[in-house]
Short mmCIF file of C-alpha atoms in Angstrom, two decimals:
data_model
loop_
_atom_site.label_atom_id
_atom_site.label_comp_id
_atom_site.label_asym_id
_atom_site.label_seq_id
_atom_site.Cartn_x
_atom_site.Cartn_y
_atom_site.Cartn_z
CA UNK Y 1 119.85 121.23 87.23
CA UNK Y 2 120.89 120.70 91.24
CA UNK Y 3 120.34 117.46 93.07
CA UNK Y 4 117.14 118.74 94.72
CA UNK Y 5 115.36 119.41 91.96
CA UNK Y 6 116.60 116.42 90.43
CA UNK Y 7 115.30 114.12 93.61
CA UNK Y 8 111.92 116.23 92.99
CA UNK Y 9 111.84 114.85 89.40
CA UNK Y 10 112.32 111.47 90.27
CA UNK Y 11 109.88 111.63 93.12
CA UNK Y 12 107.06 113.10 90.80
CA UNK Y 13 107.74 111.58 87.73
CA UNK Y 14 105.93 108.23 88.19
CA UNK Y 15 102.84 110.10 89.88
CA UNK Y 16 101.04 110.35 86.36
CA UNK Y 17 103.72 110.74 83.64
CA UNK Y 18 105.35 107.26 84.02
CA UNK Y 19 102.53 105.72 86.52
CA UNK Y 20 103.81 102.28 87.53
CA UNK Y 21 100.37 100.89 86.76
CA UNK Y 22 98.83 102.84 84.00
CA UNK Y 23 101.74 102.80 81.91
CA UNK Y 24 104.64 100.35 82.93
CA UNK Y 25 101.87 97.67 83.15
CA UNK Y 26 103.49 96.83 86.47
CA UNK Y 27 101.87 95.49 89.98
CA UNK Y 28 97.97 95.54 88.17
CA UNK Y 29 97.32 92.38 89.92
CA UNK Y 30 96.99 93.44 93.63
CA UNK Y 31 95.70 97.08 92.09
CA UNK Y 32 92.65 95.39 90.96
CA UNK Y 33 92.11 92.45 93.71
CA UNK Y 34 92.07 94.77 96.97
CA UNK Y 35 89.98 97.76 95.68
CA UNK Y 36 86.62 96.87 96.60
CA UNK Y 37 86.83 99.16 99.62
CA UNK Y 38 88.85 102.02 100.24
CA UNK Y 39 90.15 100.44 103.62
CA UNK Y 40 91.68 97.71 102.05
CA UNK Y 41 92.90 99.52 99.14
CA UNK Y 42 94.71 102.18 101.45
CA UNK Y 43 96.34 99.52 103.60
CA UNK Y 44 97.67 97.61 100.76
CA UNK Y 45 99.06 100.80 99.07
CA UNK Y 46 100.67 101.78 102.25
CA UNK Y 47 102.07 98.34 102.38
CA UNK Y 48 103.60 98.28 99.20
CA UNK Y 49 105.06 101.62 99.53
CA UNK Y 50 106.72 100.66 102.44
CA UNK Y 51 108.06 97.39 101.36
CA UNK Y 52 109.34 99.08 97.87
CA UNK Y 53 111.13 101.88 99.61
CA UNK Y 54 113.00 99.76 102.03
CA UNK Y 55 113.65 97.07 99.66
CA UNK Y 56 114.71 99.74 96.84
CA UNK Y 57 116.98 101.41 99.91
CA UNK Y 58 118.54 97.96 101.11
CA UNK Y 59 119.33 96.65 97.54
CA UNK Y 60 120.97 99.88 96.55
CA UNK Y 61 123.10 99.87 99.80
CA UNK Y 62 124.43 96.26 98.95
CA UNK Y 63 124.64 96.78 95.11
CA UNK Y 64 128.20 96.60 94.84
CA UNK Y 65 128.29 93.33 96.74
CA UNK Y 66 125.68 91.24 94.87
CA UNK Y 67 126.89 88.91 92.39
CA UNK Y 68 125.36 89.74 89.12
CA UNK Y 69 124.20 86.02 88.49
CA UNK Y 70 122.47 85.52 91.48
CA UNK Y 71 121.10 88.88 91.86
CA UNK Y 72 117.34 88.11 91.31
CA UNK Y 73 117.61 85.39 94.08
CA UNK Y 74 119.14 88.09 96.56
CA UNK Y 75 116.59 90.72 95.57
CA UNK Y 76 113.46 88.38 96.04
CA UNK Y 77 114.85 87.08 99.61
CA UNK Y 78 115.07 90.80 100.35
CA UNK Y 79 111.66 91.51 99.39
CA UNK Y 80 110.48 88.27 100.93
CA UNK Y 81 111.97 89.17 104.42
CA UNK Y 82 110.24 92.40 104.35
CA UNK Y 83 107.13 91.35 103.19
CA UNK Y 84 106.82 88.77 106.40
CA UNK Y 85 107.40 91.39 108.56
CA UNK Y 86 104.68 93.53 107.00
CA UNK Y 87 102.32 90.53 107.00
CA UNK Y 88 103.11 89.81 110.76
CA UNK Y 89 102.48 93.60 111.78
CA UNK Y 90 99.24 93.55 109.93
CA UNK Y 91 98.29 90.09 111.50
CA UNK Y 92 98.98 91.62 115.00
CA UNK Y 93 97.48 94.90 114.64
CA UNK Y 94 94.95 95.19 112.10
CA UNK Y 95 93.51 91.62 111.99
CA UNK Y 96 90.41 92.41 110.20
CA UNK Y 97 91.82 93.83 107.04
CA UNK Y 98 94.67 91.27 107.21
CA UNK Y 99 91.93 88.76 106.56
CA UNK Y 100 89.99 90.75 104.12
CA UNK Y 101 93.37 91.18 102.10
CA UNK Y 102 93.95 87.34 102.19
CA UNK Y 103 96.82 86.26 100.46
CA UNK Y 104 97.39 89.56 98.33
CA UNK Y 105 99.73 90.75 100.80
CA UNK Y 106 101.94 87.82 100.65
CA UNK Y 107 102.06 88.42 96.78
CA UNK Y 108 103.61 91.82 97.14
CA UNK Y 109 106.63 89.22 96.99
CA UNK Y 110 106.15 88.70 93.52
CA UNK Y 111 104.29 92.12 92.70
CA UNK Y 112 106.60 93.06 89.46
CA UNK Y 113 106.69 96.65 90.45
CA UNK Y 114 108.73 96.04 93.35
CA UNK Y 115 111.12 93.61 91.56
CA UNK Y 116 110.89 95.74 88.41
CA UNK Y 117 112.22 99.16 90.54
CA UNK Y 118 114.80 97.45 92.35
CA UNK Y 119 116.04 95.76 89.03
CA UNK Y 120 115.75 98.61 86.81
CA UNK Y 121 116.64 101.80 89.15
CA UNK Y 122 117.84 100.82 92.84
CA UNK Y 123 120.59 98.53 91.43
CA UNK Y 124 122.32 101.26 89.58
CA UNK Y 125 121.60 104.48 91.92
CA UNK Y 126 122.62 105.55 95.19
CA UNK Y 127 120.56 104.89 98.44
CA UNK Y 128 119.02 108.04 98.65
CA UNK Y 129 118.02 108.03 94.80
CA UNK Y 130 116.70 104.66 94.76
CA UNK Y 131 114.48 105.46 97.72
CA UNK Y 132 113.09 108.53 96.49
CA UNK Y 133 112.35 106.83 93.16
CA UNK Y 134 111.06 103.65 94.82
CA UNK Y 135 108.55 106.25 97.33
CA UNK Y 136 107.52 108.09 93.81
CA UNK Y 137 106.44 104.82 92.32
CA UNK Y 138 104.81 103.54 95.76
CA UNK Y 139 102.62 106.88 95.73
CA UNK Y 140 101.58 106.54 92.16
CA UNK Y 141 100.57 102.98 92.82
CA UNK Y 142 98.84 104.25 95.65
CA UNK Y 143 97.17 107.12 93.91
CA UNK Y 144 95.53 104.75 91.31
CA UNK Y 145 94.42 102.22 94.03
CA UNK Y 146 92.73 104.79 96.17
CA UNK Y 147 91.40 106.45 93.36
CA UNK Y 148 89.77 103.06 91.86
CA UNK Y 149 88.83 102.05 95.51
CA UNK Y 150 87.05 105.25 96.43
CA UNK Y 151 85.01 105.03 93.26
CA UNK Y 152 84.17 101.13 93.92
CA UNK Y 153 83.16 101.73 97.44
CA UNK Y 154 81.36 104.96 96.80
CA UNK Y 155 79.22 103.70 93.90
CA UNK Y 156 79.26 99.79 95.02
CA UNK Y 157 77.97 100.36 98.65
CA UNK Y 158 77.50 103.98 99.06
CA UNK Y 159 80.00 104.54 101.41
CA UNK Y 160 83.67 106.05 101.86
CA UNK Y 161 85.98 104.21 104.77
CA UNK Y 162 82.96 102.48 105.74
CA UNK Y 163 81.26 105.84 106.61
CA UNK Y 164 77.71 106.40 104.94
CA UNK Y 165 78.04 108.87 102.09
CA UNK Y 166 75.16 108.43 99.99
CA UNK Y 167 71.72 107.78 101.57
CA UNK Y 168 70.34 104.45 100.75
CA UNK Y 169 66.88 104.04 99.04
CA UNK Y 170 66.01 101.13 101.33
CA UNK Y 171 66.69 103.49 104.46
CA UNK Y 172 64.65 106.70 102.78
CA UNK Y 173 67.62 108.02 100.66
CA UNK Y 174 67.75 108.15 96.66
CA UNK Y 175 70.80 105.92 96.21
CA UNK Y 176 70.68 102.08 94.88
CA UNK Y 177 74.04 100.53 95.25
CA UNK Y 178 75.55 99.20 92.05
CA UNK Y 179 76.46 95.61 93.24
CA UNK Y 180 78.33 95.28 89.91
CA UNK Y 181 81.08 97.78 91.08
CA UNK Y 182 82.07 95.21 93.72
CA UNK Y 183 82.69 92.23 91.01
CA UNK Y 184 85.58 91.65 89.32
CA UNK Y 185 84.64 93.18 85.73
CA UNK Y 186 84.00 96.59 86.95
CA UNK Y 187 87.75 96.64 88.33
CA UNK Y 188 89.00 96.31 84.99
CA UNK Y 189 86.37 98.44 83.26
CA UNK Y 190 87.51 101.29 85.63
CA UNK Y 191 91.17 100.77 85.15
CA UNK Y 192 90.80 100.75 81.37
CA UNK Y 193 88.52 104.07 81.45
CA UNK Y 194 91.46 105.60 83.63
CA UNK Y 195 94.20 104.75 81.00
CA UNK Y 196 91.82 106.07 78.58
CA UNK Y 197 91.21 109.53 80.37
CA UNK Y 198 95.20 109.70 81.51
CA UNK Y 199 96.16 109.16 77.78
CA UNK Y 200 93.83 111.69 76.53
CA UNK Y 201 95.20 114.28 78.91
CA UNK Y 202 98.89 113.02 78.04
CA UNK Y 203 98.71 112.29 74.19
CA UNK Y 204 102.58 111.09 74.50
CA UNK Y 205 101.61 107.68 76.04
CA UNK Y 206 99.30 106.74 73.46
CA UNK Y 207 100.43 103.43 71.74
CA UNK Y 208 101.47 103.26 68.25
CA UNK Y 209 99.24 101.61 65.65
CA UNK Y 210 100.00 98.29 64.90
CA UNK Y 211 98.38 98.18 61.62
CA UNK Y 212 97.46 101.80 59.33
CA UNK Y 213 93.97 101.51 58.30
CA UNK Y 214 93.23 102.21 54.66
CA UNK Y 215 92.04 105.81 53.66
CA UNK Y 216 88.05 106.10 54.11
CA UNK Y 217 86.31 105.81 50.86
CA UNK Y 218 85.30 109.22 49.70
CA UNK Y 219 81.66 109.41 49.85
CA UNK Y 220 80.37 110.91 46.50
CA UNK Y 221 79.01 114.68 47.10
CA UNK G 1 87.05 61.20 92.27
CA UNK G 2 83.80 63.50 91.92
CA UNK G 3 84.83 66.03 94.13
CA UNK G 4 88.24 66.10 92.54
CA UNK G 5 86.59 67.02 89.40
CA UNK G 6 84.46 69.58 90.34
CA UNK G 7 87.74 71.10 92.39
CA UNK G 8 89.22 71.13 88.69
CA UNK G 9 86.47 72.96 87.09
CA UNK G 10 86.05 75.32 90.15
CA UNK G 11 89.85 76.17 89.79
CA UNK G 12 89.60 76.73 86.29
CA UNK G 13 86.51 78.39 85.39
CA UNK G 14 84.86 79.52 88.61
CA UNK G 15 87.89 80.97 90.51
CA UNK G 16 89.84 82.10 87.13
CA UNK G 17 93.24 83.36 88.31
CA UNK G 18 93.48 86.30 85.78
CA UNK G 19 89.67 87.02 85.37
CA UNK G 20 88.27 86.92 88.32
CA UNK G 21 91.25 86.61 91.29
CA UNK G 22 93.09 89.18 89.26
CA UNK G 23 96.10 86.95 89.51
CA UNK G 24 99.20 86.78 87.19
CA UNK G 25 97.90 89.89 85.21
CA UNK G 26 101.37 91.89 84.34
CA UNK G 27 102.15 88.70 81.89
CA UNK G 28 98.50 88.18 81.13
CA UNK G 29 98.40 91.58 79.53
CA UNK G 30 101.79 91.88 78.57
CA UNK G 31 101.99 88.42 76.49
CA UNK G 32 98.46 88.22 75.01
CA UNK G 33 98.83 90.33 71.66
CA UNK G 34 99.04 87.22 69.81
CA UNK G 35 98.17 83.63 69.70
CA UNK G 36 101.08 81.51 69.62
CA UNK G 37 102.83 83.39 72.51
CA UNK G 38 99.88 83.31 74.62
CA UNK G 39 99.57 79.41 73.93
CA UNK G 40 103.19 79.05 75.11
CA UNK G 41 102.63 81.14 78.40
CA UNK G 42 99.44 78.76 79.04
CA UNK G 43 101.25 75.60 78.65
CA UNK G 44 104.17 76.92 80.83
CA UNK G 45 101.55 77.85 83.41
CA UNK G 46 100.08 74.72 83.33
CA UNK G 47 103.44 72.76 83.83
CA UNK G 48 104.71 75.20 86.73
CA UNK G 49 101.46 75.24 88.64
CA UNK G 50 100.85 71.46 88.43
CA UNK G 51 104.48 70.79 89.93
CA UNK G 52 104.98 73.84 92.35
CA UNK G 53 101.52 73.50 94.13
CA UNK G 54 101.91 69.69 95.26
CA UNK G 55 105.93 70.23 95.92
CA UNK G 56 105.09 73.13 98.00
CA UNK G 57 102.14 71.24 99.71
CA UNK G 58 104.58 68.56 100.74
CA UNK G 59 107.30 70.94 102.24
CA UNK G 60 105.08 72.85 104.03
CA UNK G 61 103.48 69.60 105.78
CA UNK G 62 107.02 68.30 106.30
CA UNK G 63 108.91 71.29 107.44
CA UNK G 64 106.61 74.25 108.44
CA UNK G 65 103.13 73.31 109.34
CA UNK G 66 102.69 74.00 113.13
CA UNK G 67 103.67 70.67 114.85
CA UNK G 68 105.51 69.42 112.03
CA UNK G 69 108.65 68.88 114.23
CA UNK G 70 106.85 66.83 116.74
CA UNK G 71 108.93 63.67 115.96
CA UNK G 72 112.06 65.52 116.73
CA UNK G 73 110.54 66.46 120.45
CA UNK G 74 109.95 70.35 119.38
CA UNK G 75 105.67 70.03 118.99
CA UNK G 76 105.44 73.80 119.67
CA UNK G 77 108.16 74.84 116.71
CA UNK G 78 105.75 76.68 114.32
CA UNK G 79 107.60 77.76 110.97
CA UNK G 80 104.80 78.45 108.90
CA UNK G 81 105.79 82.41 108.84
CA UNK G 82 108.71 81.00 106.54
CA UNK G 83 106.40 79.49 103.93
CA UNK G 84 106.81 82.79 101.71
CA UNK G 85 110.52 82.31 101.26
CA UNK G 86 110.32 78.58 100.88
CA UNK G 87 107.62 78.87 98.45
CA UNK G 88 109.48 81.32 96.24
CA UNK G 89 112.61 79.15 96.50
CA UNK G 90 110.74 75.94 95.45
CA UNK G 91 109.10 78.21 92.60
CA UNK G 92 112.47 79.34 91.40
CA UNK G 93 114.13 75.80 91.55
CA UNK G 94 110.91 73.97 89.74
CA UNK G 95 111.22 76.66 87.01
CA UNK G 96 115.09 76.12 86.68
CA UNK G 97 114.71 72.43 86.67
CA UNK G 98 111.87 72.50 84.23
CA UNK G 99 113.82 74.53 81.82
CA UNK G 100 116.95 71.95 82.29
CA UNK G 101 114.57 69.08 81.78
CA UNK G 102 113.06 70.43 78.20
CA UNK G 103 116.19 71.79 77.26
CA UNK G 104 117.88 68.27 77.45
CA UNK G 105 114.92 66.07 76.22
CA UNK G 106 112.27 68.25 74.64
CA UNK G 107 114.31 71.02 72.53
CA UNK G 108 111.46 71.77 70.34
CA UNK G 109 109.11 72.54 73.28
CA UNK G 110 111.82 74.39 74.99
CA UNK G 111 112.52 76.62 72.15
CA UNK G 112 108.70 77.23 71.94
CA UNK G 113 108.89 78.57 75.39
CA UNK G 114 111.56 81.19 74.83
CA UNK G 115 111.87 83.73 77.42
CA UNK G 116 108.56 82.99 79.23
CA UNK G 117 109.95 79.97 81.46
CA UNK G 118 111.95 82.05 83.57
CA UNK G 119 109.78 84.73 83.79
CA UNK G 120 107.33 82.62 85.70
CA UNK G 121 109.22 82.78 88.73
CA UNK G 122 107.76 86.15 89.42
CA UNK G 123 104.44 85.30 88.56
CA UNK G 124 101.94 85.97 91.17
CA UNK G 125 99.64 83.43 90.08
CA UNK G 126 102.00 80.66 90.57
CA UNK G 127 102.95 81.90 93.82
CA UNK G 128 99.23 82.61 94.81
CA UNK G 129 98.37 78.74 93.87
CA UNK G 130 100.70 77.85 96.72
CA UNK G 131 99.36 80.11 98.99
CA UNK G 132 95.78 79.30 98.24
CA UNK G 133 96.74 75.40 99.02
CA UNK G 134 97.78 76.41 102.38
CA UNK G 135 94.75 78.85 103.41
CA UNK G 136 92.51 76.14 101.93
CA UNK G 137 94.36 73.28 103.56
CA UNK G 138 93.96 71.11 100.75
CA UNK G 139 95.55 67.67 100.76
CA UNK G 140 98.07 66.36 98.27
CA UNK G 141 95.52 65.11 95.54
CA UNK G 142 93.82 68.01 95.94
CA UNK G 143 96.54 70.35 95.52
CA UNK G 144 97.95 68.98 92.36
CA UNK G 145 94.29 68.74 91.03
CA UNK G 146 93.94 72.70 91.90
CA UNK G 147 97.13 73.29 90.64
CA UNK G 148 96.45 71.71 87.14
CA UNK G 149 93.01 73.30 87.04
CA UNK G 150 94.18 76.82 87.66
CA UNK G 151 96.97 76.20 84.95
CA UNK G 152 93.99 75.45 82.54
CA UNK G 153 92.04 78.30 83.43
CA UNK G 154 94.71 80.62 82.90
CA UNK G 155 95.67 78.96 79.57
CA UNK G 156 92.13 79.22 78.35
CA UNK G 157 91.76 82.73 79.17
CA UNK G 158 94.86 84.10 77.92
CA UNK G 159 94.63 82.25 74.35
CA UNK G 160 91.29 83.95 74.13
CA UNK G 161 92.34 87.50 74.80
CA UNK G 162 95.12 86.84 72.47
CA UNK G 163 92.99 85.81 69.63
CA UNK G 164 90.78 88.78 70.44
CA UNK G 165 93.58 91.27 70.42
CA UNK G 166 95.26 90.07 67.15
CA UNK G 167 91.78 90.96 65.17
CA UNK G 168 91.43 94.26 67.13
CA UNK G 169 94.85 95.53 65.46
CA UNK G 170 92.93 96.26 62.53
CA UNK G 171 90.15 98.17 64.39
CA UNK G 172 90.13 101.86 64.18
CA UNK G 173 89.98 102.56 68.05
CA UNK G 174 89.94 105.90 69.88
CA UNK G 175 93.86 106.94 70.32
CA UNK G 176 94.01 106.89 74.01
CA UNK G 177 92.29 103.42 74.03
CA UNK G 178 94.66 101.87 71.78
CA UNK G 179 96.86 98.97 73.41
CA UNK G 180 96.57 98.84 77.28
CA UNK G 181 93.19 100.58 77.87
CA UNK G 182 91.13 98.48 75.28
CA UNK G 183 93.29 95.19 76.88
CA UNK G 184 91.67 96.01 80.16
CA UNK G 185 88.15 96.53 78.94
CA UNK G 186 88.35 93.34 76.80
CA UNK G 187 89.51 91.50 80.00
CA UNK G 188 86.65 93.13 81.74
CA UNK G 189 84.20 91.69 79.34
CA UNK G 190 85.86 88.18 79.51
CA UNK G 191 85.78 88.75 83.29
CA UNK G 192 81.83 89.16 83.07
CA UNK G 193 81.46 85.98 81.10
CA UNK G 194 83.33 83.84 83.63
CA UNK G 195 81.63 85.64 86.22
CA UNK G 196 78.45 83.65 84.91
CA UNK G 197 80.03 80.44 85.79
CA UNK G 198 79.70 81.28 89.47
CA UNK G 199 76.07 81.83 89.11
CA UNK G 200 75.57 78.47 87.46
CA UNK G 201 77.62 76.79 90.34
CA UNK G 202 75.48 78.60 93.17
CA UNK G 203 72.08 77.68 90.85
CA UNK G 204 72.92 73.92 90.98
#
């Protein structure tokens, strides 16, 4: 396998097969909190992908110089600095979205997806491979965010990116917004159903039983 | 006093960290497979949140808030953009100190915590506690109550989910739903329940 196909595999593997949100349980907090509208979901996905890719590159470049005992602190400081930069950029150019995202941009610092990938992959691999892996994971995360954000905004408000898609019944159309879609529980339900759908399509992700049920009693014929 | 009590209840139930604000979900889902582990995580959360939020409040007000260096002749200095790094440092230090104190004076509790304690450094709920404290400009007493309340709310939620998932191990679920999938659906249902607390407060 040449280096090109290897990079392609590292890039595409986390999209569905090793998706960070639905399989690795990484970065779920922000995935659910910011998905009430597509615009915030998209901003969050883009910010995280940028931070993750840059952090993985930086950690990988200095990987031979980080003492093993303080590597977590070094990684967190690198990530936190990148997050501060992103946060300042958002506040300067996208003030409205920045307010909607509230503390969740700052929380990219402790997003386990970022630390998880720098710790598990970037620390042992060359910069290019580390950044490709980070980009793939960022895209896998973005995919889930944009999917859930799209569903919640479409059915919760009848809009996509703030533009009317489904005509509302109060203005002569047929669609009544499901306000439940904008509340916290629906995000959990949607992600649960998404996990179910992916695992039905890819049965190798199904978790093993913790307890073997007894054989069903035979019904007398 | 009454205001502090309602802030406590608000932090614990209405703005429940994992169920309503989606904070700390990674550990919430990973460590809720049984009640014992869930309980240990809950106690650790109360301790760390109760300590770090007021300490970060002091640090923010003394060093980082706009105008904090006025006494040194630097009234325009605004270091609040450094808050993120400072908070993470404090949290990492607090977790480390807590671990050492427990190890030295309460070895049995330390053993019960196991690996959860160091993991809390990168728990988003804990950093979020400090960030909310800044965003909502709490006083010192309020931030201590807010930290404790959030911790209690987290513990209630994670112990409940742990208990349900223990029972669910015996259920005959569809294969794709086993484990993570059904944990999300369950969390969603608990979240529905906790959402009703907000309605109760609004009705009063």
